[in-house]
């Protein structure tokens, strides 16, 4: 089977400082990869390199494009990459305001990606937006409200709807539950898990939170100081960590 | 008059502006940056249009200026005088007699010919500005033809007002490529953007020039189920009886009496000269004009 994403030897430096280095892995269709690690370990840097927001200094990120199979997204032209960004890829930011248009209604936010790929029937766009708001548990009567009138959890759910509406093949998420209070996090996680299963999503999820990966990720990479120090099936890594750092991470979480 | 070069601007500046105009004509709807000059009038008073006019006027031209359709507003009169003084060109109020027409916010009712040029004053040239404040990003959107955002604006309109409420500066796509702001003309004028004359757009403060060559396809953006409609007041001109012209509504007395009249004063006057009389009009007399 062709991997959906093939990451080979990615490195990104900020001057002399390592952002991330030596990262390679394959992601297969329908798989969810979790990336965990402490603050500053390079998770966001890696994710942004994979999603085309940052240009790595080294390596290749090959995506299984619909038209031509595996293509290196780092060397492809910017128009091609931006086209992927609004069709086959989705990116859920930690802060909803980075991923939403705050001066546009909820319906407009969800509809934007549809219109970007030439949806031109208002009624259809609106029906689709209502359907997606429902799937992220936002009631229809909020469709014309701006995200500024929403709670943090609702904003995050709106961001997810806005990203998933065009049926992307690969979803990047950076701390999707970060910054929300615990009960809100739990509800969002539940929702995400439902969507991942129902849509058979392929995703790469960056998080601090081992509960998030336990629930969502099939596989797990543990990062420290820009390096991947351990990787494998999520249950294996969490139940039988090999690296001393991972052992520490797991035990500290289990104590909570 | 000897203090000025012909049409105020020096020849080098005019050449620079002409190059921008030619580039604009070669890439219909594309915003060409140019080095806007100080003009003896403040921004917001048509400095973009004035610079374009200055660059294209020749001594043989006949010049007309309209402000929202009228030749006799202070703004129109002062720009007309400016070129009378600095270029010594002939001026007119008759659309058919003008070779260059500078306009703010209207297209003349009378169809333009292929030997006429329409110069627009533009306040904000960037149609994507409303939703995307970053200039870097909007330029990228134009170059990559990423125009989904334009429809988001129309979507918002319908969801808030039940219909596309944008009545002025209604966005268009030019020759199937660039999305363009036609300047704040009423959307009633949009169909006239497909014309025989050359159309040049100048934005002074924003330092942009763009153009629509003759007979270029200009499509107003819309949705399949909310098609573009070039609406106007459902009324006839009370002075000349015209039913096909864009109308201004005036309150005429303290009792709240209203009157509709053509916003294009030359069009209205010409019709009245030809014997047309509206509901509240009186037959045209030369001395009454
Ligand atoms: N724009 C930048 N300029 C310089 N250094 C940076 C920049 N962004 C990140 N870094 C550095 O790169 C390293 C990795 O940062 P990164 O943001 O990828 O970590 P992270 O794992 O996402 O952390 P967090 O959990 O806090 O979000 C850190 O040492 C960080 O200080
Ligand atoms: Mg981070
Ligand atoms: Zn009239």
XYZ file of C-alpha atoms and ligand atoms in Angstrom:
578
model
C 0.000 0.000 0.000
C 1.212 3.519 -0.805
C 1.625 5.683 2.256
C -0.499 8.829 2.323
C 2.462 10.763 3.671
C 6.111 9.773 3.544
C 8.386 11.865 5.716
C 12.078 11.478 5.113
C 14.831 12.921 7.222
C 13.263 16.294 7.972
C 15.344 18.943 9.707
C 14.561 22.543 10.541
C 16.941 24.917 12.308
C 16.377 28.377 13.717
C 19.870 29.750 13.283
C 22.029 27.478 15.413
C 19.070 26.198 17.443
C 17.484 22.906 16.465
C 13.779 23.117 15.685
C 13.552 19.446 14.790
C 15.938 17.043 13.091
C 16.244 13.521 11.754
C 12.515 12.859 11.518
C 11.288 10.097 9.234
C 8.019 8.143 9.200
C 5.246 6.910 6.934
C 1.584 7.582 7.551
C -0.929 5.251 5.939
C -4.517 6.120 4.947
C -6.852 6.039 7.929
C -4.025 6.261 10.438
C -3.756 8.806 13.213
C -0.265 9.706 14.335
C 0.226 11.399 17.693
C 3.255 13.554 18.436
C 3.963 14.192 22.119
C 6.779 15.893 23.968
C 7.487 18.677 26.364
C 7.300 22.346 25.507
C 10.015 23.329 23.055
C 10.664 19.757 21.902
C 9.915 20.651 18.271
C 6.376 19.351 17.782
C 4.942 22.474 16.181
C 8.053 23.000 14.098
C 7.716 19.498 12.692
C 3.980 19.834 12.068
C 4.433 23.142 10.285
C 7.149 21.622 8.087
C 4.807 18.776 7.156
C 1.879 21.103 6.429
C 3.872 23.466 4.238
C 3.815 26.409 6.648
C 7.559 26.202 7.207
C 10.217 25.183 4.721
C 12.504 22.555 6.256
C 16.249 22.889 5.751
C 16.523 19.277 4.777
C 14.462 16.259 3.810
C 11.374 15.381 1.835
C 7.648 15.287 2.621
C 5.902 13.200 -0.010
C 2.125 13.281 -0.228
C 0.066 10.830 -2.245
C -1.583 13.335 -4.611
C -4.764 12.363 -6.428
C -3.345 13.110 -9.843
C 0.278 12.019 -9.710
C 0.800 9.837 -6.651
C 3.658 10.629 -4.262
C 4.992 14.160 -4.742
C 7.441 16.091 -2.586
C 5.391 18.964 -1.207
C 8.494 20.946 -0.300
C 9.711 21.250 -3.865
C 6.309 21.541 -5.540
C 5.208 25.017 -6.662
C 3.470 27.282 -4.203
C 0.162 27.305 -6.117
C 0.095 23.497 -6.011
C 0.861 23.482 -2.308
C -1.784 26.090 -1.538
C -4.274 24.095 -3.569
C -3.546 21.054 -1.378
C -3.964 23.248 1.693
C -7.511 24.088 0.782
C -8.593 20.745 -0.622
C -6.826 17.581 0.549
C -5.292 19.023 3.698
C -6.750 20.660 6.760
C -5.024 22.423 9.623
C -6.584 22.871 13.039
C -4.761 25.514 15.068
C -4.435 25.557 18.833
C -5.926 29.042 18.960
C -9.188 29.086 17.082
C -8.674 32.729 16.128
C -5.664 31.675 14.031
C -7.845 29.287 12.078
C -11.092 31.249 11.833
C -12.147 34.488 10.210
C -13.390 36.309 13.277
C -15.278 38.957 11.244
C -17.217 36.384 9.225
C -20.291 34.455 10.419
C -20.073 30.801 11.460
C -21.812 29.807 8.225
C -19.375 31.869 6.153
C -16.448 30.300 7.966
C -17.648 26.801 7.194
C -18.638 27.744 3.648
C -15.316 29.345 2.720
C -13.553 26.154 1.706
C -16.563 25.111 -0.369
C -16.557 28.440 -2.154
C -12.790 28.173 -2.609
C -13.388 25.073 -4.674
C -16.095 26.820 -6.674
C -19.336 26.019 -4.871
C -21.715 28.637 -6.320
C -25.116 27.704 -4.959
C -25.950 29.659 -1.810
C -28.667 27.255 -0.695
C -26.378 24.231 -1.013
C -23.512 25.968 0.777
C -25.798 26.957 3.620
C -27.307 23.485 3.902
C -23.815 22.000 4.069
C -22.798 24.553 6.704
C -25.864 23.716 8.817
C -25.091 20.019 8.521
C -21.497 20.557 9.623
C -22.393 22.860 12.473
C -24.719 20.100 13.654
C -21.945 17.530 13.463
C -19.816 19.660 15.776
C -22.796 20.286 18.050
C -23.438 23.915 17.170
C -27.130 24.592 16.721
C -28.484 25.945 13.472
C -29.677 29.175 15.070
C -26.038 30.228 15.625
C -25.156 30.029 11.929
C -25.217 33.788 11.364
C -23.318 34.670 14.549
C -19.672 35.593 14.413
C -17.121 33.431 16.236
C -16.455 36.347 18.593
C -19.841 35.531 20.143
C -18.791 31.890 20.764
C -17.115 30.261 23.751
C -13.590 28.862 23.349
C -14.890 25.317 22.957
C -17.437 26.360 20.342
C -14.815 28.288 18.422
C -12.646 25.200 18.351
C -15.541 23.051 17.153
C -16.317 25.630 14.491
C -12.709 25.525 13.367
C -12.952 21.764 13.046
C -16.152 22.004 10.986
C -14.578 24.640 8.740
C -11.654 22.323 8.114
C -13.503 19.075 7.564
C -16.310 20.362 5.335
C -14.468 19.581 2.102
C -13.550 16.046 3.189
C -9.771 16.499 3.463
C -7.594 13.393 3.216
C -5.091 14.540 5.820
C -5.711 16.662 8.900
C -2.954 18.408 10.837
C -3.822 19.430 14.393
C -1.662 21.415 16.765
C -2.893 21.059 20.345
C -6.563 21.032 19.307
C -7.695 20.749 22.926
C -5.091 23.053 24.455
C -6.241 26.160 26.287
C -9.717 24.772 27.003
C -10.927 23.763 30.405
C -11.032 20.117 31.235
C -14.736 19.377 30.782
C -14.720 21.223 27.450
C -11.621 19.286 26.398
C -13.320 15.986 27.127
C -16.319 16.869 25.004
C -14.136 18.046 22.131
C -12.065 14.874 22.306
C -15.170 12.763 22.136
C -16.321 14.662 19.140
C -12.967 14.369 17.412
C -12.843 10.657 18.067
C -16.302 10.244 16.534
C -15.330 12.207 13.428
C -12.022 10.384 12.997
C -13.812 7.040 13.012
C -16.798 8.071 10.981
C -14.760 9.766 8.243
C -11.850 7.350 8.474
C -9.591 10.390 8.789
C -5.856 10.349 8.470
C -4.400 12.802 10.918
C -1.282 14.031 12.648
C -2.016 15.385 16.095
C 0.447 17.325 18.185
C -0.251 17.433 21.895
C 1.162 17.572 25.406
C -1.638 15.450 26.604
C -1.186 11.680 26.701
C -4.933 11.235 27.233
C -5.468 12.783 23.801
C -3.136 10.350 22.064
C -4.465 7.404 24.046
C -7.920 8.203 22.720
C -7.136 9.264 19.160
C -3.771 8.033 17.946
C -2.954 4.653 16.438
C 0.731 5.443 16.527
C 2.859 7.699 18.614
C 6.112 9.607 18.314
C 7.801 11.012 21.408
C 9.995 14.065 20.840
C 12.685 15.648 22.961
C 15.080 18.453 22.012
C 14.039 18.269 18.388
C 14.604 14.514 18.054
C 12.180 11.623 17.914
C 13.344 9.460 20.778
C 10.719 6.763 20.614
C 7.928 5.708 18.282
C 5.528 2.840 17.803
C 1.958 1.757 18.317
C 0.341 4.010 20.885
C -0.596 1.254 23.323
C 2.832 -0.281 23.116
C 4.656 2.964 23.733
C 2.397 3.966 26.606
C 2.222 0.547 28.251
C 5.784 -0.484 27.735
C 7.933 2.610 27.164
C 11.540 1.816 26.243
C 13.245 5.165 26.531
C 13.892 6.520 30.014
C 12.350 9.870 29.109
C 9.154 8.230 27.860
C 9.026 6.152 31.047
C 9.203 9.361 33.037
C 6.538 11.008 30.889
C 4.162 8.063 31.204
C 4.641 7.598 34.914
C 4.166 11.299 35.632
C 0.930 11.308 33.717
C -0.315 8.171 35.396
C 0.227 9.784 38.753
C -2.113 12.625 37.890
C -0.165 78.317 -17.919
C 3.495 78.685 -18.856
C 4.383 77.615 -15.310
C 3.190 74.113 -16.071
C 4.155 71.402 -18.450
C 1.193 70.381 -20.635
C -1.423 68.828 -18.331
C 0.605 69.708 -15.217
C 2.722 66.538 -14.930
C 6.262 66.429 -16.348
C 6.862 64.211 -19.362
C 8.833 61.598 -17.455
C 6.037 61.106 -14.951
C 3.502 60.880 -17.752
C 5.594 58.213 -19.472
C 5.731 56.239 -16.222
C 1.954 56.463 -15.869
C 1.429 55.533 -19.523
C 3.566 52.425 -19.054
C 1.350 51.449 -16.106
C -1.752 52.065 -18.252
C -0.415 49.945 -21.104
C 0.443 47.168 -18.715
C -3.049 47.439 -17.235
C -4.605 47.169 -20.691
C -2.434 44.165 -21.484
C -3.565 42.400 -18.287
C -7.241 43.390 -17.941
C -8.322 43.877 -14.327
C -4.815 43.541 -12.880
C -3.775 46.275 -10.436
C -0.542 47.837 -11.646
C 1.473 49.703 -8.994
C 2.644 53.164 -9.975
C 4.470 55.995 -8.242
C 1.607 58.357 -7.501
C 2.611 62.039 -7.546
C 1.522 64.902 -5.380
C -1.248 66.755 -7.154
C -2.536 70.211 -6.243
C -5.586 68.643 -4.605
C -5.982 66.312 -1.637
C -6.259 62.526 -1.916
C -9.899 61.549 -1.996
C -10.518 64.249 -4.589
C -9.660 62.123 -7.533
C -5.874 62.399 -7.679
C -5.654 58.919 -9.227
C -8.080 59.798 -11.988
C -6.448 63.188 -12.505
C -3.017 61.625 -12.984
C -4.390 59.137 -15.501
C -6.173 61.939 -17.374
C -3.013 64.051 -17.321
C -1.026 61.192 -18.827
C -3.431 60.513 -21.702
C -4.760 63.969 -22.665
C -3.556 65.477 -25.947
C -4.161 69.052 -27.141
C -6.869 67.774 -29.522
C -8.957 66.152 -26.807
C -12.332 67.288 -25.565
C -12.649 66.687 -21.848
C -15.698 66.039 -19.678
C -15.842 65.457 -15.927
C -18.724 63.986 -13.978
C -19.161 63.484 -10.273
C -21.914 60.934 -9.584
C -23.278 61.694 -13.018
C -23.313 65.480 -12.697
C -21.077 67.925 -14.558
C -21.805 70.843 -12.279
C -20.632 69.722 -8.831
C -17.732 71.571 -7.233
C -15.431 68.609 -7.647
C -16.255 68.085 -11.318
C -15.963 71.770 -12.081
C -12.592 72.123 -10.384
C -11.057 69.138 -12.198
C -12.434 70.387 -15.514
C -10.976 73.856 -14.848
C -7.689 72.325 -13.822
C -7.188 70.752 -17.237
C -8.591 73.764 -19.070
C -5.893 75.761 -17.374
C -2.972 73.333 -17.463
C -3.647 71.644 -20.812
C -5.802 74.178 -22.609
C -8.066 71.377 -23.808
C -11.611 71.918 -24.964
C -14.243 70.915 -22.413
C -17.810 69.797 -22.756
C -20.744 68.506 -20.798
C -22.041 66.455 -23.718
C -21.091 62.803 -23.407
C -21.133 62.292 -27.175
C -18.723 65.165 -27.785
C -16.096 64.163 -25.216
C -13.047 62.122 -26.149
C -11.940 61.705 -22.525
C -14.425 61.525 -19.645
C -13.222 61.484 -16.062
C -15.799 60.106 -13.683
C -16.458 59.545 -10.037
C -19.004 56.822 -9.206
C -20.998 56.616 -12.463
C -20.852 55.405 -16.047
C -22.663 57.702 -18.500
C -26.037 56.408 -19.687
C -25.133 57.097 -23.318
C -23.127 54.158 -24.707
C -19.515 55.142 -25.279
C -17.849 54.710 -28.676
C -14.524 53.103 -29.445
C -12.888 56.542 -29.794
C -13.770 57.514 -26.229
C -11.901 56.883 -22.972
C -13.504 56.695 -19.537
C -11.221 57.487 -16.578
C -12.423 56.432 -13.123
C -11.406 57.877 -9.789
C -10.901 54.950 -7.431
C -10.765 55.191 -3.630
C -9.980 51.532 -2.774
C -8.780 49.367 -5.645
C -8.518 46.068 -3.754
C -11.794 44.092 -3.817
C -10.471 41.532 -1.301
C -9.527 44.190 1.264
C -12.796 43.855 3.162
C -11.991 40.336 4.364
C -8.223 40.127 4.015
C -6.382 43.188 5.297
C -2.920 41.896 4.357
C -1.714 43.339 1.060
C 0.866 40.548 0.692
C -1.885 37.963 1.020
C -4.321 39.672 -1.371
C -1.631 39.970 -4.040
C -0.954 36.263 -3.651
C -4.670 35.511 -3.914
C -4.843 37.435 -7.186
C -1.764 35.802 -8.620
C -2.999 32.321 -7.715
C -6.612 33.097 -8.650
C -7.816 32.199 -5.158
C -11.096 34.068 -5.145
C -13.252 31.984 -2.785
C -13.157 34.853 -0.312
C -15.030 37.135 -2.701
C -17.982 34.798 -2.541
C -17.718 34.660 1.247
C -18.468 38.371 1.159
C -21.543 37.811 -1.002
C -22.563 34.873 1.215
C -22.408 37.160 4.259
C -24.527 39.683 2.416
C -27.285 37.189 1.702
C -27.205 35.643 5.173
C -27.532 39.063 6.788
C -29.896 40.825 4.403
C -31.707 38.018 2.611
C -30.220 39.156 -0.650
C -26.966 40.457 -2.074
C -27.136 43.911 -0.530
C -23.925 45.209 -2.077
C -25.229 48.088 -4.164
C -21.992 49.892 -5.040
C -18.500 48.717 -5.948
C -20.008 45.370 -6.846
C -17.128 42.971 -7.643
C -16.581 41.676 -11.146
C -14.375 39.133 -12.862
C -12.600 40.495 -15.895
C -12.013 38.298 -18.945
C -12.350 35.187 -16.783
C -9.227 36.017 -14.778
C -8.855 38.944 -12.379
C -11.465 39.911 -9.829
C -11.755 43.701 -9.858
C -13.442 46.497 -7.946
C -15.242 48.676 -10.501
C -14.990 51.653 -8.068
C -18.134 52.745 -6.215
C -20.404 52.862 -9.258
C -23.940 51.593 -8.571
C -24.320 47.946 -9.556
C -26.880 49.207 -12.081
C -23.842 50.354 -14.099
C -22.036 46.994 -14.018
C -23.437 45.681 -17.318
C -22.058 48.805 -19.027
C -18.510 47.784 -18.046
C -18.588 45.720 -21.248
C -18.247 48.603 -23.668
C -16.598 49.897 -26.825
C -14.581 52.568 -25.044
C -11.347 52.140 -23.111
C -11.773 52.198 -19.331
C -8.906 53.285 -17.081
C -8.991 53.243 -13.283
C -6.697 55.369 -11.136
C -6.260 55.087 -7.354
C -4.002 57.921 -6.150
C -3.565 57.236 -2.466
C -3.242 53.485 -3.053
C -0.955 53.981 -6.068
C -2.676 51.561 -8.402
C -3.825 51.739 -12.012
C -5.964 49.144 -13.749
C -7.866 48.929 -16.996
C -10.529 47.252 -19.081
C -9.830 47.224 -22.824
C -12.738 47.641 -25.278
C -15.168 44.725 -25.606
C -13.690 42.838 -22.656
C -15.861 40.310 -20.856
C -16.840 41.626 -17.421
C -18.955 39.347 -15.238
C -20.548 40.411 -11.953
C -19.998 37.750 -9.283
C -23.061 35.990 -7.909
C -24.578 32.680 -6.833
C -26.586 30.363 -9.089
C -29.629 30.807 -6.853
C -28.996 34.539 -6.231
C -28.133 35.855 -9.676
C -26.704 39.340 -10.109
C -29.364 41.998 -10.642
C -28.528 45.532 -11.819
C -31.284 47.224 -9.855
C -32.405 50.839 -9.776
C -35.328 52.750 -8.237
C -38.547 51.404 -9.747
C -39.578 54.732 -11.174
C -39.203 56.946 -14.217
C -37.283 60.238 -14.257
C -39.680 62.989 -13.187
C -37.922 65.485 -15.431
C -37.423 63.626 -18.697
C -39.528 60.496 -18.259
C -36.631 58.100 -18.880
C -37.316 54.600 -17.581
C -33.905 53.140 -18.317
C -31.629 55.525 -16.435
C -30.154 55.455 -12.934
C -32.105 57.821 -10.683
C -31.337 60.065 -7.745
C -34.111 60.615 -5.259
C -34.579 64.158 -4.016
C -36.716 65.534 -1.221
C -38.160 68.654 -2.810
C -40.182 70.354 -0.087
C -40.805 70.416 3.664
C -43.899 68.256 3.233
C -41.659 65.343 2.257
C -42.426 65.613 -1.454
C -40.096 63.445 -3.519
C -38.758 63.575 -6.977
C -36.746 61.119 -9.021
C -34.343 62.411 -11.600
C -31.576 61.037 -13.796
C -28.252 61.049 -11.999
C -26.646 61.594 -15.430
C -27.444 65.281 -15.944
C -26.293 65.364 -19.566
C -28.520 62.407 -20.415
C -31.515 64.068 -18.786
C -30.921 67.431 -20.434
C -30.435 65.846 -23.861
C -33.688 63.987 -23.540
C -35.542 67.106 -22.479
C -34.049 68.999 -25.399
C -35.478 66.275 -27.601
C -38.938 66.921 -26.234
C -39.235 64.257 -23.508
C -41.092 65.453 -20.432
C -41.423 63.617 -17.124
C -44.302 63.582 -14.613
C -43.084 66.675 -12.745
C -41.134 68.232 -15.605
C -41.793 71.178 -17.816
C -40.912 71.361 -21.514
C -37.267 72.266 -22.013
C -36.418 75.889 -22.793
C -32.870 76.955 -23.722
C -32.826 79.887 -21.287
C -34.207 77.832 -18.421
C -31.308 75.393 -18.560
N 10.317 31.204 15.093
C 11.275 30.675 15.879
N 12.481 31.272 15.953
C 13.460 30.735 16.715
N 13.317 29.626 17.430
C 12.144 28.993 17.396
C 11.044 29.481 16.623
N 9.997 28.653 16.767
C 10.415 27.681 17.603
N 11.701 27.884 17.980
C 12.484 27.002 18.841
O 12.486 25.708 18.291
C 12.315 24.738 19.290
C 11.071 23.916 19.031
O 9.941 24.762 19.169
P 8.453 24.274 18.861
O 7.593 25.470 18.890
O 8.464 23.464 17.651
O 8.159 23.370 20.128
P 6.815 22.673 20.613
O 7.181 21.282 20.908
O 5.735 22.929 19.660
O 6.540 23.453 21.967
P 5.147 23.794 22.683
O 4.681 22.534 23.313
O 5.510 24.825 23.694
O 4.220 24.321 21.642
C 12.304 25.492 20.610
O 13.625 25.528 21.119
C 11.852 26.856 20.213
O 12.351 27.826 21.111
Mg 3.827 23.961 19.781
Zn -34.090 62.369 -16.742
